[in-house]
CSV table of C-alpha atoms and ligand atoms in Angstrom, one decimal:
chain,number,residue,atom,x,y,z
A,16,MET,CA,-10.7,-0.3,-29.8
A,17,ILE,CA,-8.4,-2.4,-27.7
A,18,LYS,CA,-6.3,-0.2,-25.4
A,19,THR,CA,-3.1,-0.9,-23.2
A,20,VAL,CA,-3.8,-2.5,-19.9
A,21,ARG,CA,-4.4,0.2,-17.2
A,22,GLY,CA,-1.0,1.3,-15.8
A,23,CYS,CA,1.0,0.0,-18.8
A,24,LYS,CA,2.1,2.2,-21.6
A,25,ASP,CA,3.7,2.2,-25.1
A,26,ILE,CA,7.0,3.9,-25.1
A,27,TYR,CA,7.5,5.5,-28.6
A,28,GLY,CA,8.8,8.5,-30.4
A,29,GLU,CA,10.9,10.9,-28.4
A,30,ASP,CA,10.4,8.9,-25.2
A,31,ALA,CA,11.7,5.8,-26.8
A,32,GLU,CA,14.7,7.7,-28.1
A,33,ILE,CA,15.5,9.2,-24.7
A,34,PHE,CA,14.9,5.8,-23.0
A,35,ARG,CA,17.5,4.0,-25.2
A,36,LYS,CA,20.0,6.8,-25.1
A,37,THR,CA,19.8,6.9,-21.4
A,38,GLU,CA,20.1,3.2,-21.2
A,39,ASN,CA,23.3,3.4,-23.2
A,40,VAL,CA,24.8,6.0,-20.8
A,41,LEU,CA,23.8,3.8,-17.8
A,42,ARG,CA,25.4,0.7,-19.4
A,43,GLU,CA,28.6,2.6,-20.3
A,44,THR,CA,28.9,4.1,-16.8
A,45,VAL,CA,28.5,0.8,-14.9
A,46,ARG,CA,30.8,-1.0,-17.4
A,47,LYS,CA,33.6,1.4,-16.2
A,48,TYR,CA,33.0,0.2,-12.7
A,49,GLY,CA,33.4,-3.4,-13.7
A,50,PHE,CA,29.7,-4.5,-13.6
A,51,LYS,CA,28.6,-7.4,-15.8
A,52,GLU,CA,25.0,-7.9,-17.0
A,53,ILE,CA,22.5,-10.5,-15.7
A,54,ILE,CA,19.2,-11.0,-17.5
A,55,PRO,CA,16.8,-12.9,-15.1
A,56,PRO,CA,13.4,-14.1,-16.1
A,57,VAL,CA,10.4,-11.9,-15.7
A,58,LEU,CA,8.4,-14.8,-14.0
A,59,GLU,CA,9.5,-16.2,-10.7
A,60,TYR,CA,8.0,-18.4,-8.1
A,61,SER,CA,5.9,-16.2,-5.7
A,62,GLU,CA,7.7,-17.6,-2.7
A,63,LEU,CA,10.9,-15.8,-3.8
A,64,PHE,CA,9.3,-12.4,-3.2
A,65,GLU,CA,7.3,-13.4,-0.2
A,66,ARG,CA,10.6,-14.5,1.5
A,67,SER,CA,12.8,-11.6,0.3
A,68,VAL,CA,10.7,-8.5,-0.2
A,69,GLY,CA,8.7,-9.7,2.8
A,70,GLU,CA,5.1,-10.8,3.5
A,71,GLY,CA,4.1,-7.7,5.5
A,72,THR,CA,5.2,-5.2,2.8
A,73,ASP,CA,2.8,-3.3,0.5
A,74,ILE,CA,4.5,-4.9,-2.5
A,75,VAL,CA,3.8,-8.5,-1.5
A,76,GLU,CA,0.5,-7.8,0.3
A,77,LYS,CA,-1.2,-5.7,-2.3
A,78,GLU,CA,0.8,-5.1,-5.5
A,79,MET,CA,2.0,-8.4,-6.9
A,80,TYR,CA,0.7,-9.9,-10.2
A,81,THR,CA,0.5,-13.4,-8.9
A,82,PHE,CA,-1.3,-16.3,-10.6
A,83,THR,CA,-1.4,-20.1,-10.6
A,84,ASP,CA,0.2,-21.6,-13.7
A,85,LYS,CA,-1.2,-24.6,-15.5
A,86,GLY,CA,1.0,-26.9,-13.3
A,87,GLY,CA,-0.7,-25.5,-10.2
A,88,ARG,CA,2.4,-23.5,-9.0
A,89,SER,CA,2.1,-19.9,-7.8
A,90,VAL,CA,4.1,-17.6,-10.0
A,91,THR,CA,4.6,-13.8,-10.0
A,92,LEU,CA,5.6,-11.2,-12.5
A,93,ARG,CA,8.6,-9.7,-10.7
A,94,PRO,CA,7.9,-6.5,-8.8
A,95,GLU,CA,11.7,-5.8,-8.6
A,96,MET,CA,14.9,-7.6,-9.5
A,97,THR,CA,17.2,-7.7,-6.4
A,98,ALA,CA,15.4,-10.9,-5.3
A,99,SER,CA,16.0,-12.5,-8.7
A,100,VAL,CA,19.7,-11.6,-8.6
A,101,ALA,CA,20.0,-13.1,-5.1
A,102,ARG,CA,18.1,-16.3,-6.2
A,103,ALA,CA,20.5,-16.6,-9.2
A,104,TYR,CA,23.5,-16.1,-6.9
A,105,VAL,CA,22.4,-19.1,-4.8
A,106,GLU,CA,21.1,-21.2,-7.6
A,107,HIS,CA,24.3,-20.9,-9.8
A,108,HIS,CA,26.9,-20.8,-7.1
A,109,PHE,CA,28.1,-17.3,-7.9
A,110,GLU,CA,30.1,-17.5,-4.6
A,111,THR,CA,32.8,-19.3,-6.7
A,112,MET,CA,33.3,-16.2,-8.7
A,113,PRO,CA,35.7,-13.4,-7.6
A,114,SER,CA,34.2,-11.3,-4.9
A,115,PRO,CA,32.7,-8.8,-4.7
A,116,LEU,CA,30.6,-9.7,-7.6
A,117,LYS,CA,29.2,-6.7,-9.5
A,118,LEU,CA,26.1,-7.3,-11.6
A,119,PHE,CA,23.7,-4.9,-13.4
A,120,TYR,CA,20.3,-5.5,-15.0
A,121,ILE,CA,17.6,-3.7,-17.0
A,122,GLY,CA,14.1,-5.0,-17.5
A,123,PRO,CA,10.4,-4.6,-16.9
A,124,CYS,CA,8.9,-5.0,-13.4
A,125,PHE,CA,5.2,-5.1,-12.4
A,126,ARG,CA,3.4,-3.7,-9.4
A,127,TYR,CA,-0.4,-3.3,-9.1
A,128,GLU,CA,-0.2,0.3,-7.8
A,129,LYS,CA,-2.6,3.1,-8.4
A,130,PRO,CA,-1.5,4.6,-11.7
A,131,GLN,CA,-0.4,8.2,-11.6
A,132,LYS,CA,2.4,10.4,-13.0
A,133,GLY,CA,5.7,8.5,-12.5
A,134,ARG,CA,3.9,5.4,-11.2
A,135,TYR,CA,2.9,2.6,-13.5
A,136,ARG,CA,1.9,-1.0,-13.2
A,137,GLU,CA,4.6,-2.0,-15.7
A,138,PHE,CA,7.8,0.0,-15.4
A,139,TYR,CA,11.5,-0.6,-16.3
A,140,GLN,CA,14.3,-0.8,-13.7
A,141,PHE,CA,18.0,-0.4,-14.3
A,142,GLY,CA,19.9,-1.6,-11.3
A,143,VAL,CA,23.2,-2.7,-9.9
A,144,GLU,CA,24.0,-5.2,-7.1
A,145,VAL,CA,27.4,-5.7,-5.4
A,146,LEU,CA,27.6,-9.1,-3.7
A,147,GLY,CA,30.0,-10.6,-1.2
A,148,ASP,CA,31.5,-7.6,0.7
A,149,GLU,CA,30.4,-5.8,3.9
A,150,SER,CA,32.9,-2.9,3.7
A,151,PRO,CA,31.3,0.6,4.3
A,152,LEU,CA,33.6,1.8,1.5
A,153,LEU,CA,31.3,-0.1,-1.0
A,154,ASP,CA,28.2,1.6,0.4
A,155,ALA,CA,29.8,5.0,-0.3
A,156,GLU,CA,31.0,3.8,-3.7
A,157,VAL,CA,27.6,2.5,-4.7
A,158,ILE,CA,25.9,5.8,-3.6
A,159,SER,CA,28.5,7.8,-5.5
A,160,LEU,CA,27.9,5.6,-8.6
A,161,ALA,CA,24.2,6.4,-8.3
A,162,TYR,CA,25.0,10.0,-8.1
A,163,GLU,CA,27.5,9.8,-11.0
A,164,VAL,CA,25.0,8.0,-13.2
A,165,ALA,CA,22.5,10.8,-12.6
A,166,GLU,CA,25.1,13.5,-13.2
A,167,ASN,CA,26.4,11.9,-16.4
A,168,LEU,CA,22.8,12.2,-17.7
A,169,GLY,CA,23.0,15.9,-17.0
A,170,LEU,CA,20.4,15.8,-14.2
A,171,GLU,CA,20.1,18.8,-11.9
A,172,ASN,CA,18.4,19.5,-8.7
A,173,LEU,CA,19.3,16.1,-7.2
A,174,LYS,CA,19.3,15.2,-3.5
A,175,VAL,CA,20.6,12.0,-1.8
A,176,ARG,CA,18.5,11.0,1.2
A,177,LEU,CA,20.5,8.7,3.6
A,178,ASN,CA,19.6,6.7,6.6
A,179,SER,CA,20.6,3.5,8.5
A,180,ILE,CA,17.9,1.1,9.6
A,181,GLY,CA,20.2,-1.1,11.7
A,182,CYS,CA,20.4,-4.9,11.7
A,183,LYS,CA,18.8,-8.0,13.2
A,184,LYS,CA,20.4,-7.2,16.5
A,185,CYS,CA,19.4,-3.6,17.0
A,186,ARG,CA,16.2,-3.1,15.0
A,187,PRO,CA,13.9,-5.2,17.2
A,188,GLN,CA,14.8,-3.0,20.1
A,189,TYR,CA,14.1,0.1,18.2
A,190,LYS,CA,10.7,-1.4,17.0
A,191,LYS,CA,9.7,-1.8,20.6
A,192,VAL,CA,10.7,1.8,21.5
A,193,LEU,CA,8.8,3.0,18.4
A,194,GLN,CA,5.7,1.1,19.3
A,195,GLU,CA,5.7,2.5,22.8
A,196,ALA,CA,6.0,6.0,21.4
A,197,LEU,CA,3.2,5.4,18.9
A,198,LYS,CA,0.8,3.8,21.4
A,199,PRO,CA,-0.8,7.0,22.6
A,200,HIS,CA,-1.4,8.1,19.0
A,201,TYR,CA,-2.8,4.7,17.8
A,202,ASP,CA,-6.3,6.1,17.1
A,203,GLU,CA,-5.0,8.9,15.0
A,204,LEU,CA,-3.1,6.5,12.6
A,205,CYS,CA,-4.5,5.7,9.1
A,206,GLU,CA,-6.0,2.2,8.5
A,207,ASP,CA,-2.8,1.0,6.9
A,208,CYS,CA,-0.6,2.3,9.7
A,209,LYS,CA,-2.9,0.7,12.4
A,210,ARG,CA,-2.0,-2.6,10.7
A,211,ARG,CA,1.7,-1.6,10.3
A,212,PHE,CA,1.8,-0.8,14.1
A,213,TYR,CA,1.8,-4.5,14.7
A,214,THR,CA,3.5,-5.9,11.6
A,215,ASN,CA,6.1,-3.3,10.6
A,216,PRO,CA,6.0,-0.1,12.7
A,217,LEU,CA,9.0,1.4,10.9
A,218,ARG,CA,6.9,1.9,7.7
A,219,ILE,CA,4.7,4.3,9.7
A,220,LEU,CA,7.7,6.7,9.5
A,221,ASP,CA,7.4,7.1,5.7
A,222,CYS,CA,3.6,7.0,5.4
A,223,LYS,CA,2.5,10.1,3.6
A,224,LYS,CA,-0.8,10.1,5.4
A,225,GLU,CA,0.7,10.6,8.8
A,226,LYS,CA,1.4,14.1,10.1
A,227,ASP,CA,5.0,15.4,10.0
A,228,GLU,CA,4.5,16.7,13.5
A,229,LEU,CA,3.9,13.2,14.8
A,230,LYS,CA,6.7,11.6,12.8
A,231,ASN,CA,9.2,14.2,13.9
A,232,SER,CA,8.4,13.7,17.5
A,233,LEU,CA,9.2,9.9,17.3
A,234,PRO,CA,12.5,8.4,18.5
A,235,LYS,CA,15.1,8.2,15.8
A,236,ILE,CA,16.5,4.9,14.7
A,237,THR,CA,20.1,6.2,14.4
A,238,ASP,CA,20.0,6.8,18.2
A,239,TYR,CA,19.3,3.0,18.7
A,240,LEU,CA,21.9,1.5,16.4
A,241,CYS,CA,24.2,-1.2,17.8
A,242,GLY,CA,28.0,-0.6,17.9
A,243,GLU,CA,28.6,-2.3,14.6
A,244,CYS,CA,25.8,-0.5,12.7
A,245,LYS,CA,26.8,2.8,14.2
A,246,GLU,CA,30.5,2.4,13.2
A,247,HIS,CA,29.4,1.3,9.7
A,248,PHE,CA,27.2,4.3,9.3
A,249,GLU,CA,29.9,6.7,10.5
A,250,LYS,CA,32.3,5.3,8.0
A,251,VAL,CA,29.8,5.5,5.1
A,252,LYS,CA,29.2,9.2,5.9
A,253,LYS,CA,33.0,9.8,6.2
A,254,TYR,CA,33.7,8.3,2.8
A,255,LEU,CA,30.8,10.2,1.2
A,256,ASP,CA,32.3,13.4,2.6
A,257,MET,CA,35.7,12.4,1.1
A,258,MET,CA,34.1,11.8,-2.2
A,259,ASN,CA,32.2,15.2,-2.1
A,260,ILE,CA,28.8,13.5,-2.5
A,261,PRO,CA,26.2,15.8,-1.0
A,262,TYR,CA,23.6,14.0,1.1
A,263,GLU,CA,20.9,14.7,3.7
A,264,LEU,CA,20.3,12.5,6.7
A,265,ASP,CA,16.7,11.5,6.8
A,266,ASN,CA,15.4,9.4,9.8
A,267,THR,CA,12.1,8.8,8.1
A,268,LEU,CA,13.7,7.0,5.2
A,269,VAL,CA,12.9,3.3,5.8
A,270,ARG,CA,12.2,1.9,2.3
A,271,GLY,CA,9.4,-0.5,1.4
A,272,LEU,CA,11.3,-3.8,1.2
A,273,ASP,CA,12.1,-6.0,4.1
A,274,TYR,CA,15.5,-7.2,3.1
A,275,TYR,CA,17.4,-4.1,4.0
A,276,THR,CA,20.0,-3.8,6.7
A,277,LYS,CA,22.1,-0.8,7.7
A,278,THR,CA,22.5,1.7,4.9
A,279,VAL,CA,19.4,2.8,2.9
A,280,PHE,CA,19.3,5.7,0.4
A,281,GLU,CA,17.3,7.3,-2.3
A,282,VAL,CA,18.0,10.0,-4.9
A,283,VAL,CA,15.2,12.4,-5.5
A,284,SER,CA,14.8,15.0,-8.2
A,285,GLY,CA,13.1,18.4,-7.9
A,286,HIS,CA,11.3,17.5,-11.1
A,287,LEU,CA,9.5,14.6,-9.7
A,288,GLY,CA,6.8,14.8,-7.0
A,289,ALA,CA,8.1,14.4,-3.5
A,290,GLN,CA,6.7,10.9,-3.2
A,291,ASN,CA,8.5,9.6,-6.2
A,292,ALA,CA,12.2,8.8,-5.9
A,293,LEU,CA,14.3,8.6,-9.0
A,294,LEU,CA,16.2,5.7,-7.6
A,295,GLY,CA,16.4,3.8,-4.4
A,296,GLY,CA,18.7,1.2,-2.8
A,297,GLY,CA,20.5,0.0,0.2
A,298,ARG,CA,22.4,-2.9,1.9
A,299,TYR,CA,21.0,-6.3,2.4
A,300,ASP,CA,23.4,-8.5,4.4
A,301,TYR,CA,21.1,-11.4,5.1
A,302,LEU,CA,19.1,-11.8,1.9
A,303,ILE,CA,21.3,-14.5,0.3
A,304,GLU,CA,21.4,-16.4,3.5
A,305,GLU,CA,17.6,-16.2,3.8
A,306,LEU,CA,17.3,-17.7,0.3
A,307,GLY,CA,19.5,-20.7,1.3
A,308,GLY,CA,23.0,-19.5,0.4
A,309,ARG,CA,26.1,-18.8,2.6
A,310,HIS,CA,26.4,-15.6,4.5
A,311,THR,CA,26.9,-13.1,1.7
A,312,PRO,CA,26.5,-9.4,2.3
A,313,GLY,CA,25.1,-7.3,-0.6
A,314,LEU,CA,24.0,-3.9,-1.7
A,315,GLY,CA,22.7,-2.1,-4.7
A,316,PHE,CA,20.1,0.3,-6.1
A,317,ALA,CA,17.6,0.5,-9.0
A,318,ILE,CA,16.5,3.4,-11.1
A,319,GLY,CA,13.0,3.7,-12.6
A,320,MET,CA,13.6,4.3,-16.3
A,321,GLU,CA,10.2,6.1,-16.9
A,322,ARG,CA,11.0,8.5,-14.1
A,323,LEU,CA,14.4,9.1,-15.6
A,324,VAL,CA,12.8,9.9,-19.0
A,325,GLU,CA,10.4,12.3,-17.3
A,326,VAL,CA,13.1,14.2,-15.5
A,327,MET,CA,15.2,14.4,-18.7
A,328,LYS,CA,12.2,15.8,-20.6
A,329,ALA,CA,11.3,18.2,-17.8
A,330,GLN,CA,14.8,19.5,-17.8
A,331,GLY,CA,15.1,19.6,-21.5
A,332,SER,CA,18.3,17.7,-21.2
A,333,GLU,CA,17.6,15.3,-24.1
A,334,LYS,CA,19.8,17.7,-26.2
A,335,GLY,CA,22.0,16.3,-28.9
A,336,GLU,CA,19.1,15.6,-31.2
A,337,GLU,CA,19.9,12.8,-33.7
A,338,LYS,CA,21.1,14.2,-37.1
A,339,LEU,CA,19.0,12.7,-39.8
A,340,ILE,CA,20.4,12.7,-43.3
A,341,TYR,CA,17.9,12.2,-46.2
A,342,ILE,CA,19.1,10.9,-49.5
A,343,ALA,CA,17.4,12.1,-52.7
A,344,TYR,CA,18.6,10.7,-56.1
A,345,MET,CA,17.7,10.7,-59.7
A,346,ASP,CA,16.0,7.6,-61.1
A,347,GLY,CA,18.7,4.9,-61.9
A,348,LEU,CA,21.2,6.1,-59.3
A,349,GLU,CA,20.1,3.7,-56.6
A,350,LYS,CA,23.5,2.2,-56.3
A,351,ASN,CA,25.1,5.6,-55.6
A,352,ALA,CA,22.4,6.2,-53.0
A,353,PHE,CA,23.1,2.9,-51.2
A,354,SER,CA,26.8,3.6,-51.1
A,355,VAL,CA,26.3,7.2,-49.8
A,356,ALA,CA,23.9,5.9,-47.1
A,357,SER,CA,26.4,3.3,-45.9
A,358,ILE,CA,29.2,6.0,-45.6
A,359,ILE,CA,26.8,8.2,-43.6
A,360,ARG,CA,25.6,5.3,-41.4
A,361,ASN,CA,29.2,4.1,-40.7
A,362,ALA,CA,30.0,7.6,-39.4
A,363,GLY,CA,27.2,7.1,-36.9
A,364,PHE,CA,24.4,9.2,-38.4
A,365,THR,CA,20.9,8.2,-39.4
A,366,ALA,CA,20.5,7.9,-43.2
A,367,ILE,CA,17.1,7.5,-44.9
A,368,ILE,CA,17.0,6.8,-48.6
A,369,ASP,CA,14.0,8.2,-50.3
A,370,SER,CA,11.6,5.4,-51.3
A,371,LYS,CA,8.7,7.4,-52.6
A,372,GLY,CA,10.5,8.6,-55.7
A,373,GLY,CA,9.5,11.5,-57.9
A,374,SER,CA,11.4,14.7,-58.8
A,375,ILE,CA,14.3,15.9,-56.6
A,376,GLY,CA,11.9,18.7,-55.6
A,377,LYS,CA,9.4,16.2,-54.3
A,378,GLN,CA,12.0,14.2,-52.5
A,379,LEU,CA,13.2,17.4,-50.8
A,380,LYS,CA,9.7,17.9,-49.6
A,381,HIS,CA,9.8,14.4,-48.1
A,382,ALA,CA,13.0,15.3,-46.4
A,383,SER,CA,11.5,18.4,-44.8
A,384,LYS,CA,8.5,16.4,-43.5
A,385,ARG,CA,11.0,14.1,-41.8
A,386,ASN,CA,12.8,17.0,-40.2
A,387,ALA,CA,16.1,16.1,-41.9
A,388,SER,CA,19.2,18.1,-41.0
A,389,PHE,CA,20.7,17.6,-44.4
A,390,THR,CA,19.6,16.2,-47.7
A,391,VAL,CA,22.2,14.6,-50.0
A,392,ILE,CA,21.2,15.0,-53.6
A,393,ILE,CA,22.6,12.7,-56.1
A,394,GLY,CA,22.3,13.8,-59.7
A,395,GLU,CA,23.8,12.3,-62.9
A,396,GLU,CA,26.4,15.0,-63.4
A,397,GLU,CA,27.6,14.7,-59.7
A,398,ALA,CA,27.6,10.9,-59.9
A,399,GLU,CA,30.0,11.0,-62.7
A,400,LYS,CA,32.4,13.4,-60.9
A,401,GLY,CA,32.2,11.5,-57.6
A,402,THR,CA,30.5,14.4,-55.9
A,403,VAL,CA,27.0,15.1,-54.4
A,404,GLN,CA,24.9,18.2,-53.6
A,405,LEU,CA,24.6,18.7,-49.9
A,406,LYS,CA,21.6,20.8,-48.7
A,407,ASP,CA,21.6,22.2,-45.2
A,408,MET,CA,17.8,22.0,-44.5
A,409,LYS,CA,17.8,24.5,-41.7
A,410,LYS,CA,20.0,27.2,-43.3
A,411,LYS,CA,18.5,26.4,-46.7
A,412,LYS,CA,21.9,26.4,-48.3
A,413,GLN,CA,23.2,24.0,-50.9
A,414,LYS,CA,26.7,23.2,-52.1
A,415,GLU,CA,28.6,20.6,-54.1
A,416,VAL,CA,30.9,18.4,-52.0
A,417,GLU,CA,33.3,15.5,-52.7
A,418,ILE,CA,32.0,12.2,-51.4
A,419,GLU,CA,35.2,11.9,-49.2
A,420,GLU,CA,34.3,15.2,-47.6
A,421,LEU,CA,30.7,14.4,-47.0
A,422,VAL,CA,31.0,13.2,-43.3
A,423,SER,CA,33.1,16.1,-42.2
A,424,GLU,CA,30.7,18.5,-43.9
A,425,ILE,CA,27.8,17.0,-42.0
A,426,GLY,CA,29.6,17.5,-38.8
A,427,GLY,CA,32.3,14.8,-38.2
A,428,LYS,CA,31.7,11.4,-36.6
A,429,ASN,CA,28.5,11.2,-34.5
A,430,ALA,CA,29.2,10.1,-30.9
B,508,HAM,P1,12.3,0.5,-5.1
B,508,HAM,O1,12.5,1.8,-4.4
B,508,HAM,O2,11.1,-0.3,-4.8
B,508,HAM,O3,13.6,-0.4,-4.9
B,508,HAM,O4,12.3,0.8,-6.7
B,508,HAM,C1,13.4,1.4,-7.3
B,508,HAM,C2,13.0,2.5,-8.3
B,508,HAM,O5,12.0,1.9,-9.2
B,508,HAM,C3,12.2,3.6,-7.7
B,508,HAM,O6,13.0,4.6,-7.2
B,508,HAM,C4,11.4,4.1,-8.9
B,508,HAM,O7,12.2,5.0,-9.7
B,508,HAM,C5,11.1,2.8,-9.7
B,508,HAM,N1,9.7,2.4,-9.4
B,508,HAM,C6,9.3,1.7,-8.4
B,508,HAM,N2,7.9,1.4,-8.5
B,508,HAM,C7,7.6,2.1,-9.6
B,508,HAM,C8,6.3,2.3,-10.3
B,508,HAM,N3,5.2,1.7,-9.9
B,508,HAM,N4,6.3,3.0,-11.5
B,508,HAM,C9,7.4,3.6,-12.0
B,508,HAM,N5,8.6,3.4,-11.4
B,508,HAM,C10,8.7,2.7,-10.2
B,508,HAM,C11,13.7,-1.6,-5.5
B,508,HAM,O8,13.0,-2.1,-6.3
B,508,HAM,C12,15.0,-2.3,-5.0
B,508,HAM,N6,15.1,-3.6,-5.6
B,508,HAM,C13,16.2,-1.5,-5.3
B,508,HAM,C14,17.5,-2.1,-4.8
B,508,HAM,C15,18.4,-2.7,-5.6
B,508,HAM,N7,17.9,-2.2,-3.6
B,508,HAM,C16,19.1,-2.9,-3.6
B,508,HAM,N8,19.4,-3.2,-4.8
């Protein structure tokens, strides 16, 4: 038997339904904020991620699906989509569009990580990016959008983790201070952190292997921010307070991608393990420039769709089950069955016309197997009168209804 590739999965049944319903809520929410869709390719030149996500990061160092194509070029299955959006911005001169430019995307990403619950090698991200504005008001708006998106899906037990990781001016100074403070503890560090000590000491702060005691004793980045970063962060917090968005300051939140500057944030859910954020994002004011564009500040976030589905299931918030209407009919009344099905479908419900045939009793059994909410029964007598029999499968009650009344009897238009 040929199985799925390790870390990849088929999404089907209830999961597929929740996935698509959730996607629709996400699309509808961001549309109201003025976001337009971008659909970048799954395959990019490897250099894009090396230069944006960063060569010293776990993603680029260990997790990318990279190979040489038949033309001898190094290409990579994207591990995330912010880099692709930034590449597209430069490549297609999006700077000529009204700013700030608001884009959203949904698509598969690939990371060669150790598969476990909530962590896959192929996963879907839904994300937004706002390009061309450095106002802290946008940071607060993007964080509140992330929060609203999760709330619109009925998610409970959410926490926003917030931090500022400074900019090109102040971060190098903090790195030195951090290295100094870590030096006496170098031997206690895990193998990865020993390497990070030289390449990217900030990442030691969010390494799960290091002791909290050590991490809590280290200098805090927010005490080393330059004037501009400090003022920016103060304003972000002030706006979030005005918007009544609850957040927790977390100095150990540094994120695993190199392009971030100033604000970084994650939304975590009590239903996921502590290591797995539901969504993550932040500001990246130099990314477009580093990819050859003009100075264009940007920010955004991305949600992991599989994690979202897991939280929805754990909470049981995938309520609003689809109503399925089964159509049973006597031989020769196919035309009536087609027309009833189209009335039901136009009202937004799922209609399935029996295809196995047999007596009405047999067709009702097919309907039960399908878990139908109602069965519409079309008999000769009813067909002549312009009526049908409507059977409520849960209450096991049946009555004759006019075709015009059918939709309201089933329960009005389906949202
Ligand atoms: P990220 O934190 O690496 O950020 O990923 C964002 C989200 O993708 C995570 O919070 C998680 O839900 C999901 N995710 C990541 N890796 C996996 C995995 N192996 N399995 C399942 N889900 C996963 C970014 O990718 C940034 N591009 C976000 C961003 C957008 N920043 C600014 N704009």
